[in-house]
Amino acid sequence: MKNEPSFEIFHQALTSRIVVLNSIKTALQPVSGSIEILQNACLELGEIVDELGNREVENRYRRFQFSVSIFLLLAQWKQSIRNADSDSQRFLSSAKLKLSELDESLMAEEDALFKGFIDKVNAICNINELESIADLFFRWDLPLLLYSRMKKPPIASYSPRDTGIDQRDKTSVAFVKFDIDGQPAKNFNYLKPGTSYDLTLEVRVSNWPIDATNLLLTPVTVDAREREWLPTFNFKKPDGEEPFILRDTGRAVLEVAHSFGSRPYEFLYAAEFTDSKHNGKVEIIGHRRLLLEGTDIDSNPISGFSHVDKRLIQIRNQLRTLHVINEDDVATVMTVLGGLGNIYAQALKVGMFQEKTSEKDFQDLTFKLLSNRSDIGEKLHSHVEAAGGITDLTFCDIPIELKVEHRKPMLPGDFTKYFDQTASYAIALGKRVGILAVLESSPKTAPLGCVEEDIAVFSHPSGTSSTLVIVVVIRGGFPKPSSYSR
């Protein structure tokens, strides 16, 4: 018997594909909401693909949708770098991990473009390569799903409890985004303990269960007492056609601070439909985990300057997610960064370093100021032998290399020529991390100095592995502010 054309799935697939391609065009650009638009388009296409059968024609759409989901992670990677978020690398790592776990049944010898996409993503190391990957989607040849096969619905069995209403088989609750005080939540989010914040949650629900009256989204934690710190969201079934986009705002308060050495609070939102017998069939997708940093930097300062301390917390969390160094070395590094952060802030506040300060003067003053700190003191050493050379400073075998720059203003990424030296000292001392502190005391013609830009972490290749190099750029050479207006 001849297959009847399926105009509905044909139009749905074609429309969804057009929306995806339009979203890909803007996802790499600094356009507000572009990532969310691509995320929604990917979810829409995924719902259509889930209803398709298992022939090669339908599998070509599965490969396309899978590739779009990988590209979404890459677009989030670029956006995270653009926003100077901590741990931007997690998006790229997630994309490559998902590729490594790809279901082999999706592979096809004749789909050369899909294989090319996989090879490009596996080899990517720079955001400048994303444009060429995006171009692949506009060369992707997909058949029209006019005679596509759909999944066969399960054969219904009679039950005395049968209500006579067909219950839909699959319900998905997709966590679209979290906002904290109107700003998109990041991988790590700092909330000052005892302060109330607006937490906004947006979810997308497909196939609302027929017998469900409300959707409850509840925070889950290891310690039950912490669950009251974040709001529970309760959505009634809205009018209209599915899928539903639901959004609400509640209050979040971290009632107890944790120590600087403790890990952030972790909350996971669970979804449950009330009065429904089909909660077991609910599929929860999207990022529903919140990591909230609750260190009280007012009561327990790290550097003595709150804006620097917030950046140091981000650096600490980034070091933890990289899993390259152990917790003891993380604690040691943060002690040093607390001292260097204090020097950084003083240099900006009181003009500590004059134009073209010598490297010796910089080293002498840095050693003195770090040694004066009670948490460093006599454990700071100068001129320790390592790798056939002499280190500037070491603290508990963590090397601290000190350099100066007099020519022009520069950022941490501009000092890669010193990475090999710093990394070699670290390796020789049995560590996987080193600190590079650079005094940039070139003549200034404009204000300069942003802690989010001046303290950064880099992963530097060292043989078959890598060494982390933390760069702190200390600013000097500033004229009096009144001179800028002359």
XYZ file of C-alpha atoms in Angstrom:
486
model
C 0.000 0.000 0.000
C 1.329 3.415 -0.929
C 2.359 5.684 1.927
C 0.202 8.763 2.392
C 2.070 12.081 2.513
C 2.390 13.583 5.988
C 1.931 17.298 5.380
C 1.896 18.138 9.092
C 5.327 16.706 9.905
C 6.611 18.063 6.571
C 5.675 21.630 7.515
C 6.838 21.254 11.136
C 10.276 19.938 10.149
C 10.781 22.485 7.393
C 9.726 25.418 9.586
C 11.839 24.230 12.522
C 14.882 23.813 10.290
C 14.500 27.366 8.942
C 14.217 28.741 12.483
C 17.359 26.819 13.515
C 19.367 28.160 10.576
C 18.250 31.727 11.257
C 19.187 31.275 14.923
C 22.640 29.958 14.032
C 23.304 33.133 12.030
C 22.994 35.321 15.114
C 24.092 32.921 17.880
C 27.772 33.878 17.501
C 27.049 37.607 17.457
C 26.833 39.886 20.543
C 23.039 40.044 20.205
C 20.927 39.944 23.360
C 18.851 36.760 23.627
C 20.427 35.065 20.596
C 21.587 32.047 22.614
C 18.124 31.569 24.146
C 16.541 31.734 20.671
C 18.864 29.008 19.386
C 18.231 26.952 22.521
C 14.463 27.095 21.991
C 14.840 26.287 18.298
C 16.985 23.266 19.143
C 14.355 22.035 21.624
C 11.596 22.457 19.022
C 13.539 20.461 16.453
C 14.361 17.821 19.065
C 10.663 17.256 19.797
C 9.965 16.712 16.096
C 12.906 14.335 15.699
C 11.741 12.306 18.722
C 8.559 11.419 16.851
C 10.346 10.118 13.742
C 11.002 6.497 12.882
C 14.394 4.839 12.471
C 15.103 4.790 8.738
C 18.170 6.481 7.281
C 16.102 9.450 6.062
C 14.906 10.173 9.592
C 18.363 9.510 11.050
C 19.758 12.289 8.866
C 17.512 14.667 10.777
C 18.727 13.145 14.044
C 22.328 13.832 13.061
C 21.409 17.396 12.119
C 19.592 18.018 15.434
C 22.446 16.452 17.413
C 24.916 18.719 15.616
C 22.778 21.771 16.408
C 22.825 20.832 20.115
C 26.640 20.630 19.965
C 26.828 23.991 18.184
C 24.631 25.490 20.924
C 27.328 24.561 23.459
C 29.979 26.167 21.250
C 27.923 29.363 20.968
C 27.561 29.387 24.774
C 31.341 28.942 24.999
C 31.910 32.084 22.915
C 29.295 34.067 24.835
C 30.855 33.000 28.142
C 34.283 34.219 26.975
C 32.739 37.479 25.758
C 31.160 38.020 29.189
C 34.462 37.184 30.949
C 32.693 34.423 32.872
C 34.730 32.018 34.959
C 35.163 28.492 33.619
C 34.100 29.259 30.025
C 35.984 26.132 28.942
C 33.264 23.902 30.409
C 31.056 24.433 27.344
C 33.780 23.290 24.941
C 34.607 20.315 27.166
C 30.933 19.343 27.303
C 30.621 19.520 23.509
C 33.641 17.267 22.972
C 32.482 14.819 25.653
C 29.055 14.492 24.018
C 30.726 13.820 20.670
C 32.783 11.055 22.256
C 29.571 9.475 23.600
C 27.748 9.654 20.247
C 25.489 6.673 19.527
C 27.263 4.718 16.789
C 23.925 3.869 15.190
C 23.716 7.500 14.046
C 26.916 7.262 12.036
C 26.673 6.718 8.284
C 29.471 6.291 5.774
C 27.787 8.482 3.162
C 27.174 11.437 5.525
C 30.523 13.133 4.944
C 29.322 16.524 6.195
C 28.343 15.090 9.585
C 31.772 13.476 9.885
C 33.382 16.759 8.880
C 31.414 18.537 11.599
C 32.636 16.052 14.217
C 36.254 16.411 13.086
C 36.078 20.209 13.176
C 34.605 20.294 16.687
C 37.111 17.764 18.033
C 39.978 19.854 16.635
C 38.690 23.283 17.693
C 40.789 25.304 20.116
C 39.924 28.906 19.226
C 36.593 30.747 19.015
C 37.649 32.160 15.632
C 36.993 28.692 14.172
C 33.291 28.804 15.037
C 32.264 30.731 11.930
C 33.504 27.954 9.636
C 31.600 25.392 11.719
C 28.435 27.495 11.490
C 28.799 27.574 7.690
C 28.486 23.768 7.589
C 24.813 23.952 8.595
C 23.955 26.000 5.514
C 25.445 23.276 3.289
C 23.602 20.485 5.116
C 21.450 18.590 2.630
C 18.311 17.146 4.225
C 15.414 15.386 2.486
C 11.859 16.658 2.782
C 9.878 14.644 5.324
C 6.807 14.303 3.146
C 6.679 10.502 3.393
C 8.493 10.078 6.676
C 7.803 7.222 9.047
C 6.590 8.027 12.520
C 7.025 6.005 15.699
C 4.151 3.609 16.192
C 2.042 4.458 19.243
C 2.004 1.740 21.907
C -0.951 -0.659 21.836
C -3.343 0.413 24.563
C -4.333 -2.244 27.059
C -7.645 -2.352 28.815
C -7.735 -1.495 32.486
C -10.741 -1.255 34.795
C -9.377 2.131 35.859
C -9.205 3.390 32.283
C -10.806 6.832 32.124
C -11.325 6.673 28.362
C -8.912 9.590 27.823
C -5.625 8.876 26.055
C -2.733 10.084 28.204
C 0.157 11.532 26.196
C 3.262 9.443 26.471
C 5.985 11.958 26.949
C 6.205 15.190 28.895
C 9.346 17.302 28.936
C 10.240 20.115 31.301
C 13.109 22.072 29.789
C 14.955 24.526 32.030
C 15.583 27.466 29.722
C 17.361 29.888 32.042
C 17.870 31.290 35.511
C 18.251 35.017 36.161
C 19.593 36.533 39.382
C 18.569 40.181 39.845
C 17.853 40.380 36.127
C 21.225 38.986 35.024
C 21.682 35.489 33.521
C 22.997 33.010 36.081
C 26.582 31.889 35.547
C 28.354 28.687 36.437
C 29.259 30.217 39.827
C 27.157 33.022 41.269
C 28.137 35.193 44.236
C 25.303 36.022 46.636
C 26.107 38.030 49.727
C 24.870 36.086 52.763
C 21.819 37.584 54.467
C 20.857 39.610 51.384
C 17.677 39.015 49.379
C 18.000 38.481 45.619
C 15.418 38.051 42.850
C 15.673 34.557 41.326
C 13.784 34.231 38.046
C 13.183 30.839 36.470
C 11.986 30.135 32.935
C 10.939 26.677 31.777
C 9.393 25.232 28.653
C 6.793 22.479 29.043
C 5.633 20.199 26.261
C 2.693 17.769 26.552
C 1.292 18.863 29.904
C -0.216 15.729 31.517
C -3.996 15.725 31.153
C -4.639 14.877 34.806
C -2.096 17.403 36.201
C -3.250 20.679 37.749
C 0.064 22.315 38.701
C 3.775 22.085 37.985
C 6.000 22.346 41.070
C 9.686 23.189 40.740
C 11.409 22.560 44.060
C 15.056 23.101 45.103
C 16.869 19.976 46.287
C 20.010 20.060 48.472
C 22.026 17.680 50.602
C 21.142 19.626 53.761
C 17.355 19.964 54.076
C 17.729 23.260 55.959
C 19.199 24.928 52.891
C 16.136 24.172 50.746
C 14.261 27.074 52.330
C 16.846 29.517 51.020
C 15.618 29.264 47.433
C 12.006 29.659 46.270
C 9.658 26.909 45.140
C 7.894 27.761 41.882
C 4.257 26.715 41.429
C 2.729 27.039 37.949
C -0.926 26.387 37.137
C -1.696 24.929 33.753
C -1.955 27.905 31.377
C -4.519 28.332 28.649
C -3.611 27.931 25.010
C -1.687 25.380 23.003
C 1.501 23.602 23.997
C 4.400 24.047 24.341
C 4.086 26.447 27.284
C 6.769 28.948 28.293
C 6.484 29.556 32.043
C 8.325 32.258 33.953
C 8.217 33.397 37.573
C 10.352 35.249 40.121
C 10.963 34.419 43.772
C 13.316 35.479 46.572
C 16.660 33.805 47.234
C 18.558 34.357 50.487
C 21.686 32.532 51.632
C 21.134 32.633 55.384
C 24.528 31.212 56.409
C 27.925 32.113 54.960
C 30.509 29.431 54.285
C 34.278 29.653 54.670
C 36.537 30.630 51.805
C 37.893 27.083 51.631
C 34.447 25.470 51.377
C 32.795 24.599 48.105
C 29.825 26.690 46.907
C 26.267 25.796 47.847
C 24.713 23.538 45.223
C 20.997 23.488 44.444
C 19.201 21.231 41.971
C 15.630 21.954 40.881
C 13.245 18.978 40.644
C 10.022 19.034 38.602
C 6.755 17.423 39.674
C 3.185 17.611 38.360
C 0.554 17.596 41.105
C -2.414 15.218 40.981
C -0.803 13.331 38.104
C -0.084 9.614 37.817
C 2.450 10.201 35.068
C 5.350 11.917 36.856
C 7.542 8.933 36.032
C 7.232 9.829 32.358
C 8.441 13.403 32.807
C 11.736 14.097 31.059
C 13.744 16.941 32.615
C 16.260 18.567 30.310
C 18.417 21.664 30.389
C 20.658 23.180 33.053
C 18.772 23.010 36.363
C 21.717 23.244 38.770
C 22.688 26.427 40.580
C 26.055 26.909 42.276
C 25.865 29.805 44.725
C 28.971 31.249 46.330
C 28.248 32.438 49.866
C 31.629 33.482 51.264
C 31.270 36.523 53.521
C 34.095 38.691 52.213
C 33.095 41.562 54.508
C 33.713 39.560 57.691
C 36.522 37.447 56.244
C 38.338 39.486 53.566
C 40.925 37.815 51.358
C 42.838 40.761 49.930
C 41.200 43.517 51.983
C 39.396 44.934 48.927
C 35.914 43.573 48.212
C 35.984 44.029 44.417
C 39.269 42.115 44.244
C 37.947 39.409 46.580
C 34.969 38.757 44.295
C 37.358 38.187 41.401
C 39.553 35.897 43.527
C 36.497 33.804 44.375
C 35.856 33.404 40.643
C 39.475 32.385 40.107
C 39.282 29.839 42.932
C 36.120 28.288 41.484
C 37.714 28.165 38.059
C 40.756 26.338 39.437
C 38.488 23.779 41.072
C 36.590 23.024 37.884
C 39.793 22.491 35.888
C 40.735 19.517 38.118
C 44.431 19.994 37.332
C 45.676 20.823 40.816
C 44.721 19.446 44.228
C 42.817 21.305 46.937
C 45.944 21.960 49.022
C 47.625 23.733 46.130
C 44.429 25.661 45.395
C 44.480 26.939 48.993
C 48.168 27.876 48.692
C 47.607 29.710 45.423
C 44.684 31.654 46.862
C 46.800 32.759 49.831
C 49.353 34.224 47.414
C 46.643 35.802 45.251
C 45.186 37.413 48.366
C 48.538 39.145 48.914
C 49.018 40.070 45.259
C 45.393 41.259 45.095
C 46.125 43.611 47.973
C 49.160 44.988 46.116
C 47.089 45.288 42.925
C 44.374 47.323 44.668
C 46.860 49.557 46.527
C 48.729 50.267 43.293
C 45.529 51.605 41.746
C 44.348 53.423 44.851
C 47.480 55.276 45.938
C 49.683 55.147 42.832
C 52.230 52.879 44.519
C 54.435 52.349 41.441
C 55.901 55.214 39.491
C 56.379 55.235 35.736
C 59.084 52.761 34.620
C 59.730 51.290 38.077
C 62.695 48.906 37.862
C 62.255 45.145 38.132
C 64.487 45.009 41.228
C 62.422 47.652 43.036
C 59.244 45.791 42.111
C 60.650 42.491 43.390
C 61.924 44.004 46.647
C 58.637 45.737 47.480
C 56.543 42.693 46.501
C 58.648 40.426 48.747
C 58.291 42.868 51.633
C 54.535 43.337 51.289
C 53.824 39.613 50.911
C 56.069 38.713 53.851
C 54.190 41.178 56.052
C 51.001 39.137 55.703
C 50.383 36.801 58.637
C 49.220 33.952 56.394
C 52.455 34.088 54.343
C 55.309 35.345 56.544
C 58.432 33.160 56.688
C 57.082 30.616 54.204
C 57.848 33.034 51.371
C 61.301 32.424 49.868
C 63.302 34.244 47.227
C 65.788 32.920 44.673
C 65.082 29.209 45.054
C 66.825 26.988 42.479
C 64.516 25.197 40.038
C 64.889 23.713 36.523
C 68.484 24.942 36.341
C 67.418 28.507 37.050
C 66.550 30.794 39.937
C 62.970 31.613 40.837
C 62.000 35.111 41.920
C 59.752 33.969 44.778
C 58.202 30.731 45.998
C 55.491 30.061 48.560
C 55.085 26.421 49.651
C 56.792 25.453 46.364
C 54.390 27.502 44.222
C 56.622 29.690 41.987
C 55.884 33.418 41.737
C 57.594 34.932 38.708
C 57.890 38.743 38.704
C 58.271 40.821 35.528
C 57.912 44.448 34.478
C 56.560 46.065 31.317
C 57.378 49.694 30.486
C 56.450 50.064 26.801
C 52.648 50.059 26.594
C 49.528 48.961 28.507
C 48.993 45.212 28.170
C 46.554 42.546 29.393
C 47.301 39.106 30.924
C 47.019 37.315 27.578
C 49.784 39.511 26.149
C 52.455 37.951 28.391
C 52.543 34.438 26.924
C 56.286 34.765 26.306
C 56.794 34.274 30.055
C 54.543 31.202 30.343
C 57.236 28.637 29.510
C 59.559 30.004 32.196
C 56.800 30.051 34.835
C 55.611 26.556 33.885
C 59.138 25.105 33.940
C 59.678 26.353 37.506
C 56.330 24.875 38.572
C 57.092 21.475 37.047
C 60.575 21.399 38.592
C 59.035 22.087 42.014
C 56.470 19.311 41.541
C 53.507 21.621 40.953
C 50.988 22.046 38.146
C 50.440 25.744 38.698
C 52.578 28.869 38.713
C 51.903 32.574 39.269
C 53.124 35.335 36.977
C 52.893 38.863 38.427
C 53.687 41.667 35.978
C 54.103 45.325 36.881
C 52.833 47.277 33.883
C 54.165 50.797 34.542
C 54.109 52.293 31.070
C 53.132 55.979 30.668
C 49.327 56.352 30.877
C 47.216 58.711 28.819
C 43.865 57.309 29.994
C 42.461 55.537 33.072
C 43.140 51.791 33.155
C 42.635 48.907 35.566
C 39.784 46.396 35.778
C 40.256 43.457 38.134
C 38.165 41.145 35.917
C 40.607 41.815 33.070
C 43.854 42.045 35.049
C 43.741 38.672 36.864
C 43.270 35.605 34.665
C 44.008 31.865 34.456
C 45.601 30.191 31.434
C 46.167 26.521 30.650
C 49.665 26.234 29.176
C 50.680 23.040 27.280
C 53.503 21.155 29.008
C 54.379 18.007 27.111
C 51.333 15.710 27.021
C 49.629 17.587 29.857
C 49.256 21.215 30.860
C 50.291 23.638 33.600
C 48.107 26.452 34.858
C 49.601 29.936 34.753
C 47.786 32.603 36.769
C 48.625 36.105 35.578
C 48.224 39.196 37.764
C 48.863 42.500 35.991
C 49.650 45.248 38.533
C 49.190 48.756 37.159
C 51.598 51.650 37.668
C 52.754 54.804 35.900
C 49.546 56.777 36.468
C 49.588 60.594 36.376
C 47.288 62.620 38.607
C 43.638 62.202 37.418
C 43.320 65.955 36.850
C 45.939 65.708 34.087
C 43.537 63.716 31.858
C 41.347 66.799 31.353
C 44.160 69.123 30.358
